[in-house]
C-alpha cells in the first residue's frame, strides 16, 4: 500500500508564491508516489476569521482552483473540505486531553501569529488550539508525510507528540508523520519581510494578472542606500535579486546583471523588468490552466474528494474509539 500524504491550506485568500515553493510544488511532485490528501482547512481558517465567515466561504473554491492550476491532479490526489468531516472535530476533542496549554503557548508559529494579530490581550481558545486540530487533520487520514512551508514545522512536531502519546496510552493507532519542507522553505515578502503572507499584504498570488504582477514588482524593495541609478548597488538583502536567484535560470546572465548593478551601471527599472519576465513566464501556464476551471468543476472535485476522505476518516475513528474503550 502507498504511504499517505496530508497537507492543506487555509481558505483566507488566494494562494501565493510562498505556498507554491513551500508546499504546492512538493504535493504535485509527490502525488504519484503517495496517496495524497489535500485539505481545504475552512474550520482552521475560522480560528482567526470567526467574525468573517463570508471571506472563508468565498475562498474555498479559490484554493481548490489554485491547487488544480499548479497541477494537483484530482485523479491522484483527494482534495477535501475540513468542515464536511466531523471526524476531525471529534478527534480534536480527544487529542485536546493530550496537550498542555503551556506547550501550545510555546509553539513559535502560534506566538508569531498571536503577535501579528494582536491576540496577546485576548486569545481565543480556538486559536490557541488550532495546532491540535491540525494534528487531527493529519492523523485522521493516518498520514506519514506532510509537505509544508517552514513555518508549519512546529505543528508537525506537535502532531508527532500527540500521536506518540495517544499510541502509548490507548494502543498503537497512528503513524508519527514527518514534515517535508519545500526546496525554498521560506520566500521573503515583496517588502523584504521574513515571510510572504496574505495578511502582511506582501504576496504575489498565483492568479495575479499581468497588470497586478507588474504593479507589485514595481513596488518591490531594492537597495535603500541607492539614490540614483548610477550609485553602486547592493545585492545582499535586495529583494529583487533574491527573487532573481530563484526565478532566473540563466545564471551567467544573472551574474553579469549583478556585476553591472554593483558598479552602478544598471537601474532598478531594468532589473525589475527582468524579474517581471521571469515570474510572468512562470505564472502564465498556471493562469491559463486556472481559466479552464469553472466553479462547478472545482465544486465537483471537492465533493468527490470529501466523499473519499470521509470513508478514510470514518475508518480511523472506528479504530480510535475502540482503542479508547468508547462505545
Ligand atoms: N496551517 C496551515 C497553513 O496555515 C494549513 C493547514 C491546515 C495544514 N491543516 C493542515 C497544513 C494540515 C498541513 C497539514 O497553511
mmCIF file of C-alpha atoms and ligand atoms in Angstrom:
data_model
loop_
_atom_site.group_PDB
_atom_site.id
_atom_site.type_symbol
_atom_site.label_atom_id
_atom_site.label_comp_id
_atom_site.label_asym_id
_atom_site.label_seq_id
_atom_site.Cartn_x
_atom_site.Cartn_y
_atom_site.Cartn_z
ATOM 1 C CA UNK A 1 0.000 0.000 0.000
ATOM 2 C CA UNK A 2 1.165 3.528 -0.795
ATOM 3 C CA UNK A 3 2.165 5.754 2.076
ATOM 4 C CA UNK A 4 -0.070 8.733 2.688
ATOM 5 C CA UNK A 5 0.415 12.466 2.451
ATOM 6 C CA UNK A 6 -1.798 15.045 4.020
ATOM 7 C CA UNK A 7 -1.361 18.753 3.635
ATOM 8 C CA UNK A 8 -3.678 21.708 3.488
ATOM 9 C CA UNK A 9 -4.357 25.385 3.085
ATOM 10 C CA UNK A 10 -6.487 27.877 4.964
ATOM 11 C CA UNK A 11 -9.025 29.412 2.579
ATOM 12 C CA UNK A 12 -8.469 33.018 3.629
ATOM 13 C CA UNK A 13 -7.307 34.265 0.236
ATOM 14 C CA UNK A 14 -5.781 33.029 -2.974
ATOM 15 C CA UNK A 15 -2.544 31.053 -2.680
ATOM 16 C CA UNK A 16 0.757 32.778 -3.408
ATOM 17 C CA UNK A 17 4.314 32.011 -4.490
ATOM 18 C CA UNK A 18 5.284 31.258 -0.866
ATOM 19 C CA UNK A 19 2.696 28.472 -0.781
ATOM 20 C CA UNK A 20 3.965 27.215 -4.103
ATOM 21 C CA UNK A 21 7.592 26.829 -3.072
ATOM 22 C CA UNK A 22 6.773 25.779 0.483
ATOM 23 C CA UNK A 23 4.214 23.086 -0.237
ATOM 24 C CA UNK A 24 2.357 23.047 -3.580
ATOM 25 C CA UNK A 25 5.402 22.084 -5.661
ATOM 26 C CA UNK A 26 6.024 19.134 -3.361
ATOM 27 C CA UNK A 27 2.454 17.904 -3.444
ATOM 28 C CA UNK A 28 2.499 17.923 -7.251
ATOM 29 C CA UNK A 29 5.819 16.121 -7.307
ATOM 30 C CA UNK A 30 4.846 13.503 -4.715
ATOM 31 C CA UNK A 31 1.274 12.741 -5.794
ATOM 32 C CA UNK A 32 2.324 9.720 -7.882
ATOM 33 C CA UNK A 33 4.349 8.115 -5.166
ATOM 34 C CA UNK A 34 1.981 8.815 -2.267
ATOM 35 C CA UNK A 35 -1.733 8.504 -1.652
ATOM 36 C CA UNK A 36 -2.222 12.268 -1.347
ATOM 37 C CA UNK A 37 -4.850 14.208 0.630
ATOM 38 C CA UNK A 38 -5.176 17.975 0.292
ATOM 39 C CA UNK A 39 -7.326 19.653 2.901
ATOM 40 C CA UNK A 40 -9.164 22.925 2.413
ATOM 41 C CA UNK A 41 -8.962 23.947 6.052
ATOM 42 C CA UNK A 42 -12.054 26.115 6.427
ATOM 43 C CA UNK A 43 -12.521 25.253 10.108
ATOM 44 C CA UNK A 44 -8.945 26.289 10.844
ATOM 45 C CA UNK A 45 -9.435 29.454 8.755
ATOM 46 C CA UNK A 46 -12.262 30.399 11.101
ATOM 47 C CA UNK A 47 -9.968 30.269 14.137
ATOM 48 C CA UNK A 48 -8.742 33.739 13.244
ATOM 49 C CA UNK A 49 -11.655 34.729 10.987
ATOM 50 C CA UNK A 50 -14.657 33.585 13.012
ATOM 51 C CA UNK A 51 -16.196 37.040 12.568
ATOM 52 C CA UNK A 52 -15.771 36.934 8.795
ATOM 53 C CA UNK A 53 -17.361 33.716 7.538
ATOM 54 C CA UNK A 54 -18.038 35.169 4.077
ATOM 55 C CA UNK A 55 -14.324 35.579 3.473
ATOM 56 C CA UNK A 56 -13.679 31.942 4.299
ATOM 57 C CA UNK A 57 -16.568 30.756 2.165
ATOM 58 C CA UNK A 58 -15.507 32.840 -0.819
ATOM 59 C CA UNK A 59 -12.021 31.410 -0.768
ATOM 60 C CA UNK A 60 -12.840 27.707 -0.593
ATOM 61 C CA UNK A 61 -13.170 27.248 -4.346
ATOM 62 C CA UNK A 62 -10.303 29.672 -4.987
ATOM 63 C CA UNK A 63 -7.982 27.384 -3.063
ATOM 64 C CA UNK A 64 -9.287 24.315 -4.892
ATOM 65 C CA UNK A 65 -8.630 26.086 -8.206
ATOM 66 C CA UNK A 66 -5.136 27.131 -7.151
ATOM 67 C CA UNK A 67 -4.293 23.517 -6.351
ATOM 68 C CA UNK A 68 -5.672 22.280 -9.666
ATOM 69 C CA UNK A 69 -3.977 25.096 -11.599
ATOM 70 C CA UNK A 70 -0.497 24.184 -10.383
ATOM 71 C CA UNK A 71 -1.034 20.539 -11.268
ATOM 72 C CA UNK A 72 -2.539 18.748 -8.292
ATOM 73 C CA UNK A 73 -4.404 16.016 -10.151
ATOM 74 C CA UNK A 74 -7.788 15.051 -8.682
ATOM 75 C CA UNK A 75 -7.397 11.546 -10.122
ATOM 76 C CA UNK A 76 -4.362 11.042 -7.920
ATOM 77 C CA UNK A 77 -4.972 13.409 -5.013
ATOM 78 C CA UNK A 78 -8.037 13.725 -2.810
ATOM 79 C CA UNK A 79 -8.959 17.376 -2.287
ATOM 80 C CA UNK A 80 -11.471 17.716 0.551
ATOM 81 C CA UNK A 81 -13.243 20.144 2.869
ATOM 82 C CA UNK A 82 -12.479 20.162 6.582
ATOM 83 C CA UNK A 83 -15.930 21.299 7.771
ATOM 84 C CA UNK A 84 -17.556 18.368 5.986
ATOM 85 C CA UNK A 85 -15.552 15.874 8.043
ATOM 86 C CA UNK A 86 -16.957 15.837 11.595
ATOM 87 C CA UNK A 87 -14.463 13.092 12.496
ATOM 88 C CA UNK A 88 -11.718 15.751 12.532
ATOM 89 C CA UNK A 89 -13.615 17.784 15.125
ATOM 90 C CA UNK A 90 -14.214 14.657 17.175
ATOM 91 C CA UNK A 91 -10.576 13.669 17.073
ATOM 92 C CA UNK A 92 -9.601 17.215 18.083
ATOM 93 C CA UNK A 93 -11.588 16.791 21.307
ATOM 94 C CA UNK A 94 -9.818 13.533 22.130
ATOM 95 C CA UNK A 95 -6.400 14.991 21.305
ATOM 96 C CA UNK A 96 -7.039 18.075 23.461
ATOM 97 C CA UNK A 97 -6.517 15.863 26.532
ATOM 98 C CA UNK A 98 -3.009 15.032 25.399
ATOM 99 C CA UNK A 99 -1.678 18.586 25.067
ATOM 100 C CA UNK A 100 -0.970 21.191 27.722
ATOM 101 C CA UNK A 101 -1.817 24.856 27.382
ATOM 102 C CA UNK A 102 1.789 25.812 28.099
ATOM 103 C CA UNK A 103 3.016 23.519 25.327
ATOM 104 C CA UNK A 104 0.731 25.325 22.872
ATOM 105 C CA UNK A 105 1.860 28.717 24.147
ATOM 106 C CA UNK A 106 5.461 27.770 23.421
ATOM 107 C CA UNK A 107 4.744 26.968 19.763
ATOM 108 C CA UNK A 108 6.788 29.591 17.853
ATOM 109 C CA UNK A 109 4.356 29.833 14.923
ATOM 110 C CA UNK A 110 1.402 30.361 17.249
ATOM 111 C CA UNK A 111 3.448 33.002 19.074
ATOM 112 C CA UNK A 112 4.289 34.870 15.844
ATOM 113 C CA UNK A 113 0.692 34.784 14.705
ATOM 114 C CA UNK A 114 -0.582 35.993 18.095
ATOM 115 C CA UNK A 115 1.731 38.964 17.858
ATOM 116 C CA UNK A 116 0.774 39.698 14.282
ATOM 117 C CA UNK A 117 -2.949 39.503 15.049
ATOM 118 C CA UNK A 118 -2.730 41.383 18.362
ATOM 119 C CA UNK A 119 -4.056 38.452 20.300
ATOM 120 C CA UNK A 120 -1.798 38.816 23.344
ATOM 121 C CA UNK A 121 -4.541 40.607 25.254
ATOM 122 C CA UNK A 122 -7.407 38.279 24.478
ATOM 123 C CA UNK A 123 -6.523 34.940 22.991
ATOM 124 C CA UNK A 124 -9.394 32.832 21.683
ATOM 125 C CA UNK A 125 -9.177 29.241 22.877
ATOM 126 C CA UNK A 126 -9.965 28.045 19.369
ATOM 127 C CA UNK A 127 -6.938 29.854 18.007
ATOM 128 C CA UNK A 128 -4.579 28.588 20.695
ATOM 129 C CA UNK A 129 -5.580 25.033 19.981
ATOM 130 C CA UNK A 130 -5.579 25.081 16.206
ATOM 131 C CA UNK A 131 -2.361 23.020 16.183
ATOM 132 C CA UNK A 132 -4.337 20.296 17.980
ATOM 133 C CA UNK A 133 -6.970 20.409 15.291
ATOM 134 C CA UNK A 134 -4.198 20.358 12.678
ATOM 135 C CA UNK A 135 -2.843 17.186 14.285
ATOM 136 C CA UNK A 136 -6.348 15.755 13.897
ATOM 137 C CA UNK A 137 -6.361 16.755 10.194
ATOM 138 C CA UNK A 138 -3.147 14.874 9.656
ATOM 139 C CA UNK A 139 -3.823 11.832 11.806
ATOM 140 C CA UNK A 140 -7.472 11.383 10.752
ATOM 141 C CA UNK A 141 -6.087 10.026 7.469
ATOM 142 C CA UNK A 142 -3.028 8.493 9.175
ATOM 143 C CA UNK A 143 -0.653 10.484 7.020
ATOM 144 C CA UNK A 144 3.032 9.576 7.006
ATOM 145 C CA UNK A 145 4.309 12.714 5.330
ATOM 146 C CA UNK A 146 3.238 16.367 5.453
ATOM 147 C CA UNK A 147 4.588 18.732 2.747
ATOM 148 C CA UNK A 148 4.602 22.197 4.298
ATOM 149 C CA UNK A 149 6.391 25.510 4.490
ATOM 150 C CA UNK A 150 8.957 26.019 7.222
ATOM 151 C CA UNK A 151 6.508 27.882 9.482
ATOM 152 C CA UNK A 152 4.415 24.722 9.826
ATOM 153 C CA UNK A 153 7.199 22.502 11.147
ATOM 154 C CA UNK A 154 6.344 23.189 14.836
ATOM 155 C CA UNK A 155 2.820 21.932 14.156
ATOM 156 C CA UNK A 156 4.107 18.697 12.700
ATOM 157 C CA UNK A 157 6.341 18.238 15.743
ATOM 158 C CA UNK A 158 3.257 18.784 17.908
ATOM 159 C CA UNK A 159 1.403 16.204 15.805
ATOM 160 C CA UNK A 160 4.151 13.641 16.365
ATOM 161 C CA UNK A 161 3.981 14.203 20.107
ATOM 162 C CA UNK A 162 0.227 13.715 20.089
ATOM 163 C CA UNK A 163 0.488 10.526 18.017
ATOM 164 C CA UNK A 164 3.179 9.184 20.335
ATOM 165 C CA UNK A 165 1.226 9.877 23.487
ATOM 166 C CA UNK A 166 -2.043 8.527 22.019
ATOM 167 C CA UNK A 167 -0.307 5.308 20.978
ATOM 168 C CA UNK A 168 1.308 4.916 24.364
ATOM 169 C CA UNK A 169 -1.893 5.367 26.337
ATOM 170 C CA UNK A 170 -4.500 3.697 24.123
ATOM 171 C CA UNK A 171 -2.538 1.386 21.833
ATOM 172 C CA UNK A 172 -0.855 1.774 18.509
ATOM 173 C CA UNK A 173 -3.194 3.505 16.065
ATOM 174 C CA UNK A 174 -1.257 6.376 14.477
ATOM 175 C CA UNK A 175 1.944 6.784 12.466
ATOM 176 C CA UNK A 176 4.336 9.555 13.515
ATOM 177 C CA UNK A 177 4.257 11.775 10.438
ATOM 178 C CA UNK A 178 7.292 13.646 9.125
ATOM 179 C CA UNK A 179 7.338 17.161 7.709
ATOM 180 C CA UNK A 180 8.681 17.668 4.194
ATOM 181 C CA UNK A 181 9.723 21.257 3.680
ATOM 182 C CA UNK A 182 9.977 22.636 0.150
ATOM 183 C CA UNK A 183 13.289 23.372 -1.538
ATOM 184 C CA UNK A 184 12.658 27.017 -0.809
ATOM 185 C CA UNK A 185 11.333 26.760 2.709
ATOM 186 C CA UNK A 186 10.551 30.434 3.134
ATOM 187 C CA UNK A 187 10.061 33.065 0.478
ATOM 188 C CA UNK A 188 10.627 36.645 1.633
ATOM 189 C CA UNK A 189 7.822 39.136 1.091
ATOM 190 C CA UNK A 190 7.842 41.854 -1.581
ATOM 191 C CA UNK A 191 8.714 44.296 1.199
ATOM 192 C CA UNK A 192 11.687 42.211 2.342
ATOM 193 C CA UNK A 193 9.839 40.966 5.447
ATOM 194 C CA UNK A 194 10.768 37.457 6.536
ATOM 195 C CA UNK A 195 7.701 35.783 5.110
ATOM 196 C CA UNK A 196 5.403 36.195 2.132
ATOM 197 C CA UNK A 197 1.927 36.314 3.584
ATOM 198 C CA UNK A 198 -1.614 37.245 2.644
ATOM 199 C CA UNK A 199 -2.169 39.066 5.897
ATOM 200 C CA UNK A 200 1.013 41.120 5.543
ATOM 201 C CA UNK A 201 -0.111 42.155 2.049
ATOM 202 C CA UNK A 202 3.305 41.404 0.558
ATOM 203 C CA UNK A 203 2.463 38.456 -1.684
ATOM 204 C CA UNK A 204 2.380 37.603 -5.371
ATOM 205 C CA UNK A 205 -0.653 35.420 -5.964
ATOM 206 C CA UNK A 206 -0.653 32.520 -8.385
ATOM 207 C CA UNK A 207 -3.723 34.088 -10.008
ATOM 208 C CA UNK A 208 -2.336 37.636 -10.285
ATOM 209 C CA UNK A 209 -2.940 39.170 -13.693
ATOM 210 C CA UNK A 210 -0.081 40.538 -15.813
ATOM 211 C CA UNK A 211 -1.006 44.063 -14.678
ATOM 212 C CA UNK A 212 -1.137 43.165 -10.993
ATOM 213 C CA UNK A 213 2.190 41.393 -11.250
ATOM 214 C CA UNK A 214 3.740 44.398 -12.948
ATOM 215 C CA UNK A 215 2.450 46.756 -10.260
ATOM 216 C CA UNK A 216 3.721 44.576 -7.434
ATOM 217 C CA UNK A 217 7.174 44.182 -8.904
ATOM 218 C CA UNK A 218 7.433 47.916 -9.483
ATOM 219 C CA UNK A 219 6.788 48.487 -5.790
ATOM 220 C CA UNK A 220 9.260 45.837 -4.687
ATOM 221 C CA UNK A 221 12.113 46.774 -2.343
ATOM 222 C CA UNK A 222 15.597 47.009 -3.831
ATOM 223 C CA UNK A 223 18.555 48.810 -2.316
ATOM 224 C CA UNK A 224 17.547 51.576 0.108
ATOM 225 C CA UNK A 225 21.055 53.105 0.090
ATOM 226 C CA UNK A 226 20.875 53.846 -3.569
ATOM 227 C CA UNK A 227 19.572 57.264 -4.577
ATOM 228 C CA UNK A 228 20.491 57.401 -8.260
ATOM 229 C CA UNK A 229 20.796 54.559 -10.763
ATOM 230 C CA UNK A 230 24.484 55.405 -11.117
ATOM 231 C CA UNK A 231 25.215 54.838 -7.400
ATOM 232 C CA UNK A 232 26.870 51.472 -6.743
ATOM 233 C CA UNK A 233 24.103 48.993 -5.840
ATOM 234 C CA UNK A 234 23.918 46.263 -3.219
ATOM 235 C CA UNK A 235 22.846 42.707 -3.943
ATOM 236 C CA UNK A 236 22.746 41.496 -0.327
ATOM 237 C CA UNK A 237 19.291 41.976 1.140
ATOM 238 C CA UNK A 238 17.967 43.215 -2.193
ATOM 239 C CA UNK A 239 14.577 41.586 -2.659
ATOM 240 C CA UNK A 240 14.627 41.796 -6.456
ATOM 241 C CA UNK A 241 17.890 39.854 -6.583
ATOM 242 C CA UNK A 242 16.643 37.322 -4.015
ATOM 243 C CA UNK A 243 13.778 36.597 -6.374
ATOM 244 C CA UNK A 244 16.004 36.623 -9.465
ATOM 245 C CA UNK A 245 18.146 33.983 -7.732
ATOM 246 C CA UNK A 246 15.065 31.789 -7.625
ATOM 247 C CA UNK A 247 13.459 32.518 -10.963
ATOM 248 C CA UNK A 248 16.293 33.258 -13.383
ATOM 249 C CA UNK A 249 17.504 30.020 -14.911
ATOM 250 C CA UNK A 250 20.339 31.663 -16.830
ATOM 251 C CA UNK A 251 22.877 32.033 -14.025
ATOM 252 C CA UNK A 252 25.637 33.503 -16.219
ATOM 253 C CA UNK A 253 23.270 36.258 -17.244
ATOM 254 C CA UNK A 254 22.255 36.835 -13.640
ATOM 255 C CA UNK A 255 25.887 37.115 -12.545
ATOM 256 C CA UNK A 256 26.547 39.739 -15.159
ATOM 257 C CA UNK A 257 23.418 41.678 -14.106
ATOM 258 C CA UNK A 258 24.697 41.596 -10.533
ATOM 259 C CA UNK A 259 28.119 42.886 -11.610
ATOM 260 C CA UNK A 260 26.621 45.764 -13.544
ATOM 261 C CA UNK A 261 24.262 46.604 -10.700
ATOM 262 C CA UNK A 262 27.111 46.707 -8.186
ATOM 263 C CA UNK A 263 29.049 49.037 -10.464
ATOM 264 C CA UNK A 264 26.092 51.385 -10.765
ATOM 265 C CA UNK A 265 25.558 50.594 -14.428
ATOM 266 C CA UNK A 266 22.106 49.133 -14.106
ATOM 267 C CA UNK A 267 18.953 50.784 -12.778
ATOM 268 C CA UNK A 268 16.201 49.224 -10.671
ATOM 269 C CA UNK A 269 13.765 49.569 -13.559
ATOM 270 C CA UNK A 270 15.882 47.249 -15.698
ATOM 271 C CA UNK A 271 16.339 44.508 -13.106
ATOM 272 C CA UNK A 272 12.650 44.675 -12.278
ATOM 273 C CA UNK A 273 11.883 44.191 -15.944
ATOM 274 C CA UNK A 274 13.943 41.020 -15.969
ATOM 275 C CA UNK A 275 12.203 39.785 -12.850
ATOM 276 C CA UNK A 276 8.777 40.599 -14.251
ATOM 277 C CA UNK A 277 9.510 38.491 -17.335
ATOM 278 C CA UNK A 278 10.774 35.536 -15.327
ATOM 279 C CA UNK A 279 7.836 35.445 -12.916
ATOM 280 C CA UNK A 280 5.354 36.125 -15.655
ATOM 281 C CA UNK A 281 6.700 33.165 -17.642
ATOM 282 C CA UNK A 282 6.342 31.031 -14.557
ATOM 283 C CA UNK A 283 2.763 32.160 -13.866
ATOM 284 C CA UNK A 284 1.424 32.125 -17.421
ATOM 285 C CA UNK A 285 0.667 28.373 -17.680
ATOM 286 C CA UNK A 286 -0.785 28.403 -14.143
ATOM 287 C CA UNK A 287 -3.093 31.294 -15.051
ATOM 288 C CA UNK A 288 -4.089 29.581 -18.285
ATOM 289 C CA UNK A 289 -4.933 26.327 -16.548
ATOM 290 C CA UNK A 290 -6.898 28.199 -13.885
ATOM 291 C CA UNK A 291 -9.041 29.875 -16.518
ATOM 292 C CA UNK A 292 -10.265 26.497 -17.758
ATOM 293 C CA UNK A 293 -11.614 25.531 -14.319
ATOM 294 C CA UNK A 294 -15.165 26.662 -13.535
ATOM 295 C CA UNK A 295 -16.689 26.966 -10.056
ATOM 296 C CA UNK A 296 -18.753 23.924 -10.931
ATOM 297 C CA UNK A 297 -15.639 21.887 -11.809
ATOM 298 C CA UNK A 298 -13.926 22.904 -8.579
ATOM 299 C CA UNK A 299 -17.043 22.078 -6.572
ATOM 300 C CA UNK A 300 -17.253 18.631 -8.143
ATOM 301 C CA UNK A 301 -13.623 17.884 -7.344
ATOM 302 C CA UNK A 302 -14.197 18.969 -3.761
ATOM 303 C CA UNK A 303 -17.359 16.920 -3.397
ATOM 304 C CA UNK A 304 -15.781 13.722 -4.776
ATOM 305 C CA UNK A 305 -12.689 14.218 -2.650
ATOM 306 C CA UNK A 306 -14.688 14.848 0.500
ATOM 307 C CA UNK A 307 -16.604 11.615 -0.025
ATOM 308 C CA UNK A 308 -13.376 9.649 -0.388
ATOM 309 C CA UNK A 309 -11.749 11.324 2.608
ATOM 310 C CA UNK A 310 -14.834 10.701 4.691
ATOM 311 C CA UNK A 311 -14.528 6.936 4.214
ATOM 312 C CA UNK A 312 -10.928 7.033 5.377
ATOM 313 C CA UNK A 313 -11.595 9.204 8.442
ATOM 314 C CA UNK A 314 -14.582 7.109 9.490
ATOM 315 C CA UNK A 315 -12.404 4.020 9.426
ATOM 316 C CA UNK A 316 -9.767 5.800 11.535
ATOM 317 C CA UNK A 317 -12.400 6.844 14.066
ATOM 318 C CA UNK A 318 -13.652 3.279 14.422
ATOM 319 C CA UNK A 319 -10.128 2.304 15.436
ATOM 320 C CA UNK A 320 -9.749 5.333 17.708
ATOM 321 C CA UNK A 321 -12.996 4.693 19.568
ATOM 322 C CA UNK A 322 -12.149 1.040 20.001
ATOM 323 C CA UNK A 323 -8.676 1.887 21.318
ATOM 324 C CA UNK A 324 -10.195 4.444 23.704
ATOM 325 C CA UNK A 325 -12.773 1.922 25.009
ATOM 326 C CA UNK A 326 -15.604 4.147 23.829
ATOM 327 C CA UNK A 327 -18.874 2.619 22.666
HETATM 328 N N1 LIG B 1 -1.839 25.645 8.929
HETATM 329 C C1 LIG B 1 -1.717 25.500 7.508
HETATM 330 C C2 LIG B 1 -1.464 26.899 6.908
HETATM 331 O O1 LIG B 1 -1.763 27.891 7.532
HETATM 332 C C3 LIG B 1 -2.910 24.890 6.852
HETATM 333 C C4 LIG B 1 -3.229 23.504 7.337
HETATM 334 C C5 LIG B 1 -4.376 23.100 7.969
HETATM 335 C C6 LIG B 1 -2.405 22.343 7.213
HETATM 336 N N2 LIG B 1 -4.336 21.784 8.238
HETATM 337 C C7 LIG B 1 -3.148 21.276 7.809
HETATM 338 C C8 LIG B 1 -1.138 22.097 6.685
HETATM 339 C C9 LIG B 1 -2.608 20.001 7.885
HETATM 340 C C10 LIG B 1 -0.617 20.817 6.772
HETATM 341 C C11 LIG B 1 -1.349 19.765 7.368
HETATM 342 O O2 LIG B 1 -1.004 26.994 5.795
#
